[in-house]
C-alpha cells in the first residue's frame, strides 16, 4: 500500500492530496471513520476527478487520526490486513508500527503516559508459530479443510510415526469403562494393518445387511470392539477407509475416518448468564435469541448423536448420548423454572438444563437475575462448582464443551482446562463491534458496561478454544469495506490498562463457518396448510389485526386489510425498531399502502428495568405522535411462545406481507431465516450476517437502516413491482424458502459441528505439547489481569448493595 501512497505523492496528484489534507484539517473531527472519510471526499469529488490513484487510496482508508503536525492514515489494503502511515506536513510518509499506532490512539484520548513506563502489551503472535496458518483470506472460516491437509501431510510424512499416533488414538476410546474400536489383542501398528485386512475378509463374505451382533465375536477375536458399524456393509466401509488411511494417507481419507469414530457421547453447552429456560424467559434482556439458538441446537445435537451412535453399532451396548445446558440457578425466578436445578428439555430423550447457583458473595445480587455486564465476578467459582455438578450428571467428563457468548466462553475455557476436554466457542455477538470506540473510551463506560473484563474474557476464550464456530465469514473478518468482529480484536488499546499488539490469529484454522438452522417443526412455509392449526391461525390473526387489549396492544388500525409491514425484535438501540418506525413515519407512500405491525417486548416504561429498553419505548411513542401514526401502526407488547411465532409469520404471509429487519448491526439473523422459511419476503440490514444469507433482489433485499429515505424506496420499489407482476411476491417468497432449506438447517449444522469436534479432538491429541505454552500464557492473563478486575467489580457491587 505504501507504493500507492508514493504513486500519489510523486505525481501530479500530489496537489490534490494536499487539498484533501487541508480538507481534513478544516473538519470538526480529529478522528474520522471510513464512512465519514468517504463522505468528505465525495463532497469534493469534482476536485479529485483527475486523481485515480488518490480515489483508489481513499477507498482503502479505514480511519484517519489528526495530530498537530501530522495525520495518520490507517489503511486496510485487503481483508484481515491493516497498515498505518504517518503523513507529515511536508507530505513525507513514514510507516507506523502497531505500538506507535496504539500510542497515538492513547494520546487522542489523553491517556498516554510515557514518563510512567511502557504499557502492558498482550501479544499472542509467538504462540501461533507452532500451528499451521492459512494463506488465502478466502479460506478463512474453512479451517478444518486446511487442518486435515496439514495434519495428513505432517502426521504421515514419517509413515511409522503417523501410524503409531493413529494406533494410540484408536486405543483411547471407551464408554463407561467399555473398550471401543480396538482391544489388547492388537498390540502394534503392524498388527492393526494385518487385522484390518483379516476383518475385511470376514465382513465382505457376509450379506451387507447382516446386523453387527451376528459377527461381533468374530471381530472381537481379531481385536475389534464395537464402534465400526451396525451392519456388515457399514463395518466394511469403515474398515476400508482405515485400510486406505494406513496404506496411502491423505486428508480426505483422514476426514472420512475420524468423522466416523464414536468419540462424542456427552456434550455440555455453557450459557451461565441466566434466564435460560423453556417458558417465560424469552424477551428478557439479552437472552432471547441465545436461548432459542441453544435449545434448537440441543435437540438437533441429540438426534444427530443418536443417529451416529446407531450407525456405529453401539446400540447393543445400550449407549445413549446425553446433552446438558449449563446455566445459573436464580432463586428469585419471577415465576419461571429458573430456580429449579434440573429441567428436561422438551422433545428430547436425555437432554437437560442444569442450573448451578452463584456463590453467595453478594446475596442481594446473586438471588436475582444479573445483567451480562455485571456477571463477571461470579464466573470462576461458578466454573468450579459446575465441574462437580457436571461430573455427577454425566457420571464422568463431557466429551465436548461448547461455550456461548462471552461469559459462557470464559467458563468453557475454565472447565475445559480443568477437565482436559476439547472445547469450542460461539460468540453470537461481540460487544466490541456493537459499541463504537468501546475500547478507546472504556474508562468512561466502565461503570455501566465493564468492557475491560468482557474484552479480556473474549481474548482469553478465543485463543484458548480448540475451535471457533461463527455463523458467517464476515463475523470473522468482515467485508472489503468493513472490519469483522473477531478482526477488531487483532490490535487495539485499552488506555491505561493494556495494548493488544496481536490479539488473535485470523488465519488460524480454528475458525469455521457453521451457520445455524431453523426449527423446521415450528417454522415452515405458509402454503403447508395441512400442518397449520385453524384455531391458532384465527387467534393470532385477531391478535395481530383486531383485538383490543390495552394491557398488551397499542393502536387500532383504521384499515386492517392493508398489506402488513411487519417486524419483531427486542426494543433496544441495535435492533432499531424505532428506526423502522421513523422510516414509516417519513414516508406517506408507505403509510398509504401498508400498516406497520411491531411485536416489541413491552409497552410501558414502568414494566422495564433496562435503561436502553426504556429509552426506546419512550422514543417509539414520540415517533408515533410526531408523525400522527395512530390508526396506521399496531404495537404488540407480548412475549409469544415459539410455536406462535411461526404461525404469526405465516399469518402475515397469508396477506402477502413483508418482514423488515432494520438492525443497525446483526451478527447473523436467526429471525431472518425463520421469517424467510415461512415465505415472507425479507428486507434486512446490510450491516452484518444478512449479507451472507440474502442474495439481493433474488431471494430478499438489503436495506441501509440508517438511511430512512433509501429504506422506504427499496420497499416501495418492491411493492410497485408486485403491482406490475401479480406473481412477483410469490417468486421472492419461494426463493427465500429454497435458500433456507438448501443451506440453513440444523441437520447440516450439527453434522458439521460434530465432525469438527472429532477432527479437532484428534488434532488436540496429536499436538498437546504445542498448546501448553499458550495455555500457560492465557492462564497468566486470567489470574493477573482478569481476576483482580473481577474482584474489584465485586467490591463495587457490595458497596452498591
JSON list of C-alpha atoms in Angstrom, two decimals, residues 406-601:
[
{"chain": "A", "resi": 406, "resn": "UNK", "atom": "CA", "xyz": [-18.56, -14.02, 26.25]},
{"chain": "A", "resi": 407, "resn": "UNK", "atom": "CA", "xyz": [-19.44, -15.27, 29.74]},
{"chain": "A", "resi": 408, "resn": "UNK", "atom": "CA", "xyz": [-20.13, -18.84, 28.60]},
{"chain": "A", "resi": 409, "resn": "UNK", "atom": "CA", "xyz": [-16.96, -18.89, 26.54]},
{"chain": "A", "resi": 410, "resn": "UNK", "atom": "CA", "xyz": [-14.87, -17.92, 29.56]},
{"chain": "A", "resi": 411, "resn": "UNK", "atom": "CA", "xyz": [-16.49, -20.63, 31.70]},
{"chain": "A", "resi": 412, "resn": "UNK", "atom": "CA", "xyz": [-16.00, -23.13, 28.84]},
{"chain": "A", "resi": 413, "resn": "UNK", "atom": "CA", "xyz": [-12.26, -22.33, 28.91]},
{"chain": "A", "resi": 414, "resn": "UNK", "atom": "CA", "xyz": [-12.07, -22.81, 32.69]},
{"chain": "A", "resi": 415, "resn": "UNK", "atom": "CA", "xyz": [-13.99, -26.10, 32.56]},
{"chain": "A", "resi": 416, "resn": "UNK", "atom": "CA", "xyz": [-12.13, -27.48, 29.54]},
{"chain": "A", "resi": 417, "resn": "UNK", "atom": "CA", "xyz": [-8.80, -26.65, 31.16]},
{"chain": "A", "resi": 418, "resn": "UNK", "atom": "CA", "xyz": [-9.74, -28.49, 34.36]},
{"chain": "A", "resi": 419, "resn": "UNK", "atom": "CA", "xyz": [-11.42, -31.42, 32.62]},
{"chain": "A", "resi": 420, "resn": "UNK", "atom": "CA", "xyz": [-8.90, -31.69, 29.72]},
{"chain": "A", "resi": 421, "resn": "UNK", "atom": "CA", "xyz": [-11.72, -31.74, 27.17]},
{"chain": "A", "resi": 422, "resn": "UNK", "atom": "CA", "xyz": [-11.97, -30.43, 23.60]},
{"chain": "A", "resi": 423, "resn": "UNK", "atom": "CA", "xyz": [-13.98, -27.23, 23.53]},
{"chain": "A", "resi": 424, "resn": "UNK", "atom": "CA", "xyz": [-15.31, -24.72, 21.06]},
{"chain": "A", "resi": 425, "resn": "UNK", "atom": "CA", "xyz": [-16.83, -21.27, 21.46]},
{"chain": "A", "resi": 426, "resn": "UNK", "atom": "CA", "xyz": [-19.68, -19.44, 19.77]},
{"chain": "A", "resi": 427, "resn": "UNK", "atom": "CA", "xyz": [-19.67, -15.69, 20.25]},
{"chain": "A", "resi": 428, "resn": "UNK", "atom": "CA", "xyz": [-23.21, -14.96, 18.94]},
{"chain": "A", "resi": 429, "resn": "UNK", "atom": "CA", "xyz": [-22.17, -11.31, 19.07]},
{"chain": "A", "resi": 430, "resn": "UNK", "atom": "CA", "xyz": [-19.08, -9.50, 20.32]},
{"chain": "A", "resi": 431, "resn": "UNK", "atom": "CA", "xyz": [-19.86, -6.29, 22.19]},
{"chain": "A", "resi": 432, "resn": "UNK", "atom": "CA", "xyz": [-16.69, -4.60, 20.98]},
{"chain": "A", "resi": 433, "resn": "UNK", "atom": "CA", "xyz": [-18.15, -4.26, 17.49]},
{"chain": "A", "resi": 434, "resn": "UNK", "atom": "CA", "xyz": [-21.58, -3.15, 18.69]},
{"chain": "A", "resi": 435, "resn": "UNK", "atom": "CA", "xyz": [-20.39, -0.16, 20.73]},
{"chain": "A", "resi": 436, "resn": "UNK", "atom": "CA", "xyz": [-18.32, 2.33, 18.73]},
{"chain": "A", "resi": 437, "resn": "UNK", "atom": "CA", "xyz": [-14.95, 3.19, 20.32]},
{"chain": "A", "resi": 438, "resn": "UNK", "atom": "CA", "xyz": [-15.88, 0.99, 23.29]},
{"chain": "A", "resi": 439, "resn": "UNK", "atom": "CA", "xyz": [-12.24, 0.06, 23.88]},
{"chain": "A", "resi": 440, "resn": "UNK", "atom": "CA", "xyz": [-10.87, 3.58, 23.41]},
{"chain": "A", "resi": 441, "resn": "UNK", "atom": "CA", "xyz": [-13.31, 5.12, 25.90]},
{"chain": "A", "resi": 442, "resn": "UNK", "atom": "CA", "xyz": [-13.63, 2.09, 28.13]},
{"chain": "A", "resi": 443, "resn": "UNK", "atom": "CA", "xyz": [-12.89, 4.09, 31.27]},
{"chain": "A", "resi": 444, "resn": "UNK", "atom": "CA", "xyz": [-15.87, 6.40, 30.63]},
{"chain": "A", "resi": 445, "resn": "UNK", "atom": "CA", "xyz": [-18.11, 3.36, 30.05]},
{"chain": "A", "resi": 446, "resn": "UNK", "atom": "CA", "xyz": [-16.75, 1.08, 32.76]},
{"chain": "A", "resi": 447, "resn": "UNK", "atom": "CA", "xyz": [-19.36, 1.87, 35.42]},
{"chain": "A", "resi": 448, "resn": "UNK", "atom": "CA", "xyz": [-22.13, 0.72, 33.07]},
{"chain": "A", "resi": 449, "resn": "UNK", "atom": "CA", "xyz": [-20.57, -1.91, 30.80]},
{"chain": "A", "resi": 450, "resn": "UNK", "atom": "CA", "xyz": [-17.30, -3.19, 32.38]},
{"chain": "A", "resi": 451, "resn": "UNK", "atom": "CA", "xyz": [-15.75, -3.70, 28.96]},
{"chain": "A", "resi": 452, "resn": "UNK", "atom": "CA", "xyz": [-12.30, -4.18, 30.50]},
{"chain": "A", "resi": 453, "resn": "UNK", "atom": "CA", "xyz": [-13.50, -7.53, 31.82]},
{"chain": "A", "resi": 454, "resn": "UNK", "atom": "CA", "xyz": [-15.51, -8.53, 28.78]},
{"chain": "A", "resi": 455, "resn": "UNK", "atom": "CA", "xyz": [-12.80, -7.80, 26.21]},
{"chain": "A", "resi": 456, "resn": "UNK", "atom": "CA", "xyz": [-10.20, -9.56, 28.36]},
{"chain": "A", "resi": 457, "resn": "UNK", "atom": "CA", "xyz": [-12.52, -12.56, 28.66]},
{"chain": "A", "resi": 458, "resn": "UNK", "atom": "CA", "xyz": [-13.00, -12.56, 24.88]},
{"chain": "A", "resi": 459, "resn": "UNK", "atom": "CA", "xyz": [-9.24, -12.57, 24.26]},
{"chain": "A", "resi": 460, "resn": "UNK", "atom": "CA", "xyz": [-8.77, -15.45, 26.70]},
{"chain": "A", "resi": 461, "resn": "UNK", "atom": "CA", "xyz": [-11.62, -17.54, 25.29]},
{"chain": "A", "resi": 462, "resn": "UNK", "atom": "CA", "xyz": [-10.94, -17.10, 21.57]},
{"chain": "A", "resi": 463, "resn": "UNK", "atom": "CA", "xyz": [-7.28, -18.03, 21.93]},
{"chain": "A", "resi": 464, "resn": "UNK", "atom": "CA", "xyz": [-7.89, -20.92, 24.33]},
{"chain": "A", "resi": 465, "resn": "UNK", "atom": "CA", "xyz": [-10.60, -22.59, 22.23]},
{"chain": "A", "resi": 466, "resn": "UNK", "atom": "CA", "xyz": [-9.72, -25.66, 20.18]},
{"chain": "A", "resi": 467, "resn": "UNK", "atom": "CA", "xyz": [-12.02, -24.33, 17.50]},
{"chain": "A", "resi": 468, "resn": "UNK", "atom": "CA", "xyz": [-14.38, -21.41, 16.96]},
{"chain": "A", "resi": 469, "resn": "UNK", "atom": "CA", "xyz": [-17.81, -21.58, 15.34]},
{"chain": "A", "resi": 470, "resn": "UNK", "atom": "CA", "xyz": [-19.02, -18.48, 13.53]},
{"chain": "A", "resi": 471, "resn": "UNK", "atom": "CA", "xyz": [-22.30, -18.06, 11.71]},
{"chain": "A", "resi": 472, "resn": "UNK", "atom": "CA", "xyz": [-20.81, -16.08, 8.83]},
{"chain": "A", "resi": 473, "resn": "UNK", "atom": "CA", "xyz": [-17.48, -15.34, 7.18]},
{"chain": "A", "resi": 474, "resn": "UNK", "atom": "CA", "xyz": [-17.78, -11.64, 7.89]},
{"chain": "A", "resi": 475, "resn": "UNK", "atom": "CA", "xyz": [-18.25, -12.31, 11.60]},
{"chain": "A", "resi": 476, "resn": "UNK", "atom": "CA", "xyz": [-14.55, -13.25, 11.47]},
{"chain": "A", "resi": 477, "resn": "UNK", "atom": "CA", "xyz": [-13.02, -10.77, 9.00]},
{"chain": "A", "resi": 478, "resn": "UNK", "atom": "CA", "xyz": [-15.83, -8.59, 7.71]},
{"chain": "A", "resi": 479, "resn": "UNK", "atom": "CA", "xyz": [-16.02, -7.43, 4.12]},
{"chain": "A", "resi": 480, "resn": "UNK", "atom": "CA", "xyz": [-13.67, -5.37, 1.92]},
{"chain": "A", "resi": 481, "resn": "UNK", "atom": "CA", "xyz": [-15.45, -2.31, 3.34]},
{"chain": "A", "resi": 482, "resn": "UNK", "atom": "CA", "xyz": [-15.90, -3.30, 6.99]},
{"chain": "A", "resi": 483, "resn": "UNK", "atom": "CA", "xyz": [-13.86, -4.89, 9.77]},
{"chain": "A", "resi": 484, "resn": "UNK", "atom": "CA", "xyz": [-15.05, -8.24, 11.16]},
{"chain": "A", "resi": 485, "resn": "UNK", "atom": "CA", "xyz": [-15.99, -8.81, 14.79]},
{"chain": "A", "resi": 486, "resn": "UNK", "atom": "CA", "xyz": [-13.01, -11.08, 15.51]},
{"chain": "A", "resi": 487, "resn": "UNK", "atom": "CA", "xyz": [-10.78, -8.89, 13.35]},
{"chain": "A", "resi": 488, "resn": "UNK", "atom": "CA", "xyz": [-11.49, -5.99, 15.69]},
{"chain": "A", "resi": 489, "resn": "UNK", "atom": "CA", "xyz": [-9.55, -7.93, 18.37]},
{"chain": "A", "resi": 490, "resn": "UNK", "atom": "CA", "xyz": [-6.41, -8.16, 16.23]},
{"chain": "A", "resi": 491, "resn": "UNK", "atom": "CA", "xyz": [-4.92, -4.99, 17.72]},
{"chain": "A", "resi": 492, "resn": "UNK", "atom": "CA", "xyz": [-6.48, -2.37, 19.98]},
{"chain": "A", "resi": 493, "resn": "UNK", "atom": "CA", "xyz": [-5.78, -0.28, 23.03]},
{"chain": "A", "resi": 494, "resn": "UNK", "atom": "CA", "xyz": [-7.46, -0.17, 26.42]},
{"chain": "A", "resi": 495, "resn": "UNK", "atom": "CA", "xyz": [-5.76, 3.08, 27.54]},
{"chain": "A", "resi": 496, "resn": "UNK", "atom": "CA", "xyz": [-4.04, 2.84, 30.93]},
{"chain": "A", "resi": 497, "resn": "UNK", "atom": "CA", "xyz": [-4.80, -0.88, 31.06]},
{"chain": "A", "resi": 498, "resn": "UNK", "atom": "CA", "xyz": [-3.08, -2.67, 28.18]},
{"chain": "A", "resi": 499, "resn": "UNK", "atom": "CA", "xyz": [-2.22, -2.68, 24.49]},
{"chain": "A", "resi": 500, "resn": "UNK", "atom": "CA", "xyz": [-3.20, -5.63, 22.35]},
{"chain": "A", "resi": 501, "resn": "UNK", "atom": "CA", "xyz": [-0.42, -5.90, 19.79]},
{"chain": "A", "resi": 502, "resn": "UNK", "atom": "CA", "xyz": [-1.70, -9.16, 18.32]},
{"chain": "A", "resi": 503, "resn": "UNK", "atom": "CA", "xyz": [-4.88, -10.46, 19.89]},
{"chain": "A", "resi": 504, "resn": "UNK", "atom": "CA", "xyz": [-5.90, -13.28, 17.56]},
{"chain": "A", "resi": 505, "resn": "UNK", "atom": "CA", "xyz": [-4.54, -15.11, 14.52]},
{"chain": "A", "resi": 506, "resn": "UNK", "atom": "CA", "xyz": [-7.29, -14.56, 11.95]},
{"chain": "A", "resi": 507, "resn": "UNK", "atom": "CA", "xyz": [-5.69, -17.06, 9.56]},
{"chain": "A", "resi": 508, "resn": "UNK", "atom": "CA", "xyz": [-5.76, -19.83, 12.19]},
{"chain": "A", "resi": 509, "resn": "UNK", "atom": "CA", "xyz": [-7.59, -22.99, 11.11]},
{"chain": "A", "resi": 510, "resn": "UNK", "atom": "CA", "xyz": [-9.54, -22.89, 14.37]},
{"chain": "A", "resi": 511, "resn": "UNK", "atom": "CA", "xyz": [-12.15, -20.67, 12.65]},
{"chain": "A", "resi": 512, "resn": "UNK", "atom": "CA", "xyz": [-15.04, -22.46, 10.95]},
{"chain": "A", "resi": 513, "resn": "UNK", "atom": "CA", "xyz": [-18.24, -21.01, 9.50]},
{"chain": "A", "resi": 514, "resn": "UNK", "atom": "CA", "xyz": [-21.14, -23.22, 10.57]},
{"chain": "A", "resi": 515, "resn": "UNK", "atom": "CA", "xyz": [-24.41, -21.26, 10.33]},
{"chain": "A", "resi": 516, "resn": "UNK", "atom": "CA", "xyz": [-27.38, -22.25, 12.49]},
{"chain": "A", "resi": 517, "resn": "UNK", "atom": "CA", "xyz": [-30.61, -23.63, 11.14]},
{"chain": "A", "resi": 518, "resn": "UNK", "atom": "CA", "xyz": [-34.30, -23.18, 11.75]},
{"chain": "A", "resi": 519, "resn": "UNK", "atom": "CA", "xyz": [-36.61, -25.36, 13.78]},
{"chain": "A", "resi": 520, "resn": "UNK", "atom": "CA", "xyz": [-38.50, -26.96, 10.91]},
{"chain": "A", "resi": 521, "resn": "UNK", "atom": "CA", "xyz": [-41.26, -28.24, 13.17]},
{"chain": "A", "resi": 522, "resn": "UNK", "atom": "CA", "xyz": [-42.18, -24.66, 14.07]},
{"chain": "A", "resi": 523, "resn": "UNK", "atom": "CA", "xyz": [-41.06, -22.60, 11.09]},
{"chain": "A", "resi": 524, "resn": "UNK", "atom": "CA", "xyz": [-42.37, -23.94, 7.79]},
{"chain": "A", "resi": 525, "resn": "UNK", "atom": "CA", "xyz": [-43.96, -22.40, 4.66]},
{"chain": "A", "resi": 526, "resn": "UNK", "atom": "CA", "xyz": [-47.37, -20.79, 4.99]},
{"chain": "A", "resi": 527, "resn": "UNK", "atom": "CA", "xyz": [-48.52, -22.84, 1.98]},
{"chain": "A", "resi": 528, "resn": "UNK", "atom": "CA", "xyz": [-48.37, -26.06, 4.05]},
{"chain": "A", "resi": 529, "resn": "UNK", "atom": "CA", "xyz": [-51.93, -25.54, 5.18]},
{"chain": "A", "resi": 530, "resn": "UNK", "atom": "CA", "xyz": [-52.29, -29.18, 6.23]},
{"chain": "A", "resi": 531, "resn": "UNK", "atom": "CA", "xyz": [-49.76, -28.60, 9.04]},
{"chain": "A", "resi": 532, "resn": "UNK", "atom": "CA", "xyz": [-51.40, -25.40, 10.32]},
{"chain": "A", "resi": 533, "resn": "UNK", "atom": "CA", "xyz": [-53.97, -25.34, 13.11]},
{"chain": "A", "resi": 534, "resn": "UNK", "atom": "CA", "xyz": [-57.07, -23.31, 12.24]},
{"chain": "A", "resi": 535, "resn": "UNK", "atom": "CA", "xyz": [-57.68, -22.18, 15.83]},
{"chain": "A", "resi": 536, "resn": "UNK", "atom": "CA", "xyz": [-54.11, -20.85, 16.18]},
{"chain": "A", "resi": 537, "resn": "UNK", "atom": "CA", "xyz": [-54.39, -19.09, 12.84]},
{"chain": "A", "resi": 538, "resn": "UNK", "atom": "CA", "xyz": [-57.61, -17.29, 13.79]},
{"chain": "A", "resi": 539, "resn": "UNK", "atom": "CA", "xyz": [-56.42, -16.43, 17.30]},
{"chain": "A", "resi": 540, "resn": "UNK", "atom": "CA", "xyz": [-53.16, -14.91, 16.08]},
{"chain": "A", "resi": 541, "resn": "UNK", "atom": "CA", "xyz": [-54.84, -13.08, 13.20]},
{"chain": "A", "resi": 542, "resn": "UNK", "atom": "CA", "xyz": [-57.12, -11.40, 15.74]},
{"chain": "A", "resi": 543, "resn": "UNK", "atom": "CA", "xyz": [-54.14, -10.58, 17.94]},
{"chain": "A", "resi": 544, "resn": "UNK", "atom": "CA", "xyz": [-52.21, -9.01, 15.06]},
{"chain": "A", "resi": 545, "resn": "UNK", "atom": "CA", "xyz": [-55.04, -7.02, 13.47]},
{"chain": "A", "resi": 546, "resn": "UNK", "atom": "CA", "xyz": [-58.24, -6.78, 15.50]},
{"chain": "A", "resi": 547, "resn": "UNK", "atom": "CA", "xyz": [-58.09, -7.45, 19.27]},
{"chain": "A", "resi": 548, "resn": "UNK", "atom": "CA", "xyz": [-58.44, -4.52, 21.63]},
{"chain": "A", "resi": 549, "resn": "UNK", "atom": "CA", "xyz": [-56.33, -5.13, 24.73]},
{"chain": "A", "resi": 550, "resn": "UNK", "atom": "CA", "xyz": [-54.67, -2.00, 26.16]},
{"chain": "A", "resi": 551, "resn": "UNK", "atom": "CA", "xyz": [-52.60, -4.14, 28.51]},
{"chain": "A", "resi": 552, "resn": "UNK", "atom": "CA", "xyz": [-50.59, -5.63, 25.64]},
{"chain": "A", "resi": 553, "resn": "UNK", "atom": "CA", "xyz": [-51.63, -3.85, 22.44]},
{"chain": "A", "resi": 554, "resn": "UNK", "atom": "CA", "xyz": [-51.20, -0.22, 21.40]},
{"chain": "A", "resi": 555, "resn": "UNK", "atom": "CA", "xyz": [-53.03, 1.04, 18.32]},
{"chain": "A", "resi": 556, "resn": "UNK", "atom": "CA", "xyz": [-56.22, 0.22, 16.44]},
{"chain": "A", "resi": 557, "resn": "UNK", "atom": "CA", "xyz": [-55.91, 0.00, 12.65]},
{"chain": "A", "resi": 558, "resn": "UNK", "atom": "CA", "xyz": [-58.17, 2.18, 10.52]},
{"chain": "A", "resi": 559, "resn": "UNK", "atom": "CA", "xyz": [-57.87, -0.28, 7.64]},
{"chain": "A", "resi": 560, "resn": "UNK", "atom": "CA", "xyz": [-56.70, -3.73, 8.77]},
{"chain": "A", "resi": 561, "resn": "UNK", "atom": "CA", "xyz": [-56.75, -5.03, 5.18]},
{"chain": "A", "resi": 562, "resn": "UNK", "atom": "CA", "xyz": [-53.71, -3.03, 4.06]},
{"chain": "A", "resi": 563, "resn": "UNK", "atom": "CA", "xyz": [-50.58, -5.04, 3.35]},
{"chain": "A", "resi": 564, "resn": "UNK", "atom": "CA", "xyz": [-48.73, -5.60, 6.68]},
{"chain": "A", "resi": 565, "resn": "UNK", "atom": "CA", "xyz": [-45.20, -4.28, 7.08]},
{"chain": "A", "resi": 566, "resn": "UNK", "atom": "CA", "xyz": [-44.01, -6.47, 9.94]},
{"chain": "A", "resi": 567, "resn": "UNK", "atom": "CA", "xyz": [-41.07, -6.65, 12.34]},
{"chain": "A", "resi": 568, "resn": "UNK", "atom": "CA", "xyz": [-40.37, -8.42, 15.61]},
{"chain": "A", "resi": 569, "resn": "UNK", "atom": "CA", "xyz": [-37.41, -7.84, 17.93]},
{"chain": "A", "resi": 570, "resn": "UNK", "atom": "CA", "xyz": [-36.34, -6.58, 21.33]},
{"chain": "A", "resi": 571, "resn": "UNK", "atom": "CA", "xyz": [-36.68, -2.86, 21.89]},
{"chain": "A", "resi": 572, "resn": "UNK", "atom": "CA", "xyz": [-33.03, -1.91, 22.08]},
{"chain": "A", "resi": 573, "resn": "UNK", "atom": "CA", "xyz": [-30.86, 0.50, 20.17]},
{"chain": "A", "resi": 574, "resn": "UNK", "atom": "CA", "xyz": [-29.13, -2.10, 17.98]},
{"chain": "A", "resi": 575, "resn": "UNK", "atom": "CA", "xyz": [-32.38, -3.78, 16.85]},
{"chain": "A", "resi": 576, "resn": "UNK", "atom": "CA", "xyz": [-33.53, -0.31, 15.71]},
{"chain": "A", "resi": 577, "resn": "UNK", "atom": "CA", "xyz": [-37.30, -0.81, 15.60]},
{"chain": "A", "resi": 578, "resn": "UNK", "atom": "CA", "xyz": [-37.61, 2.91, 16.27]},
{"chain": "A", "resi": 579, "resn": "UNK", "atom": "CA", "xyz": [-35.61, 3.48, 13.09]},
{"chain": "A", "resi": 580, "resn": "UNK", "atom": "CA", "xyz": [-38.18, 1.42, 11.15]},
{"chain": "A", "resi": 581, "resn": "UNK", "atom": "CA", "xyz": [-40.99, 3.47, 12.71]},
{"chain": "A", "resi": 582, "resn": "UNK", "atom": "CA", "xyz": [-39.14, 6.65, 11.66]},
{"chain": "A", "resi": 583, "resn": "UNK", "atom": "CA", "xyz": [-38.82, 5.29, 8.10]},
{"chain": "A", "resi": 584, "resn": "UNK", "atom": "CA", "xyz": [-42.53, 4.57, 8.02]},
{"chain": "A", "resi": 585, "resn": "UNK", "atom": "CA", "xyz": [-43.41, 7.92, 9.56]},
{"chain": "A", "resi": 586, "resn": "UNK", "atom": "CA", "xyz": [-41.40, 9.86, 6.99]},
{"chain": "A", "resi": 587, "resn": "UNK", "atom": "CA", "xyz": [-42.95, 8.05, 4.01]},
{"chain": "A", "resi": 588, "resn": "UNK", "atom": "CA", "xyz": [-46.54, 8.95, 3.20]},
{"chain": "A", "resi": 589, "resn": "UNK", "atom": "CA", "xyz": [-46.45, 6.40, 0.37]},
{"chain": "A", "resi": 590, "resn": "UNK", "atom": "CA", "xyz": [-45.68, 3.57, 2.80]},
{"chain": "A", "resi": 591, "resn": "UNK", "atom": "CA", "xyz": [-48.43, 4.75, 5.13]},
{"chain": "A", "resi": 592, "resn": "UNK", "atom": "CA", "xyz": [-50.93, 4.76, 2.26]},
{"chain": "A", "resi": 593, "resn": "UNK", "atom": "CA", "xyz": [-50.09, 1.22, 1.18]},
{"chain": "A", "resi": 594, "resn": "UNK", "atom": "CA", "xyz": [-49.14, -0.60, 4.39]},
{"chain": "A", "resi": 595, "resn": "UNK", "atom": "CA", "xyz": [-49.88, -0.92, 8.08]},
{"chain": "A", "resi": 596, "resn": "UNK", "atom": "CA", "xyz": [-46.84, -1.16, 10.37]},
{"chain": "A", "resi": 597, "resn": "UNK", "atom": "CA", "xyz": [-47.12, -4.11, 12.77]},
{"chain": "A", "resi": 598, "resn": "UNK", "atom": "CA", "xyz": [-44.50, -4.42, 15.52]},
{"chain": "A", "resi": 599, "resn": "UNK", "atom": "CA", "xyz": [-44.06, -7.12, 18.15]},
{"chain": "A", "resi": 600, "resn": "UNK", "atom": "CA", "xyz": [-41.63, -5.48, 20.53]},
{"chain": "A", "resi": 601, "resn": "UNK", "atom": "CA", "xyz": [-41.40, -6.52, 24.14]}
]
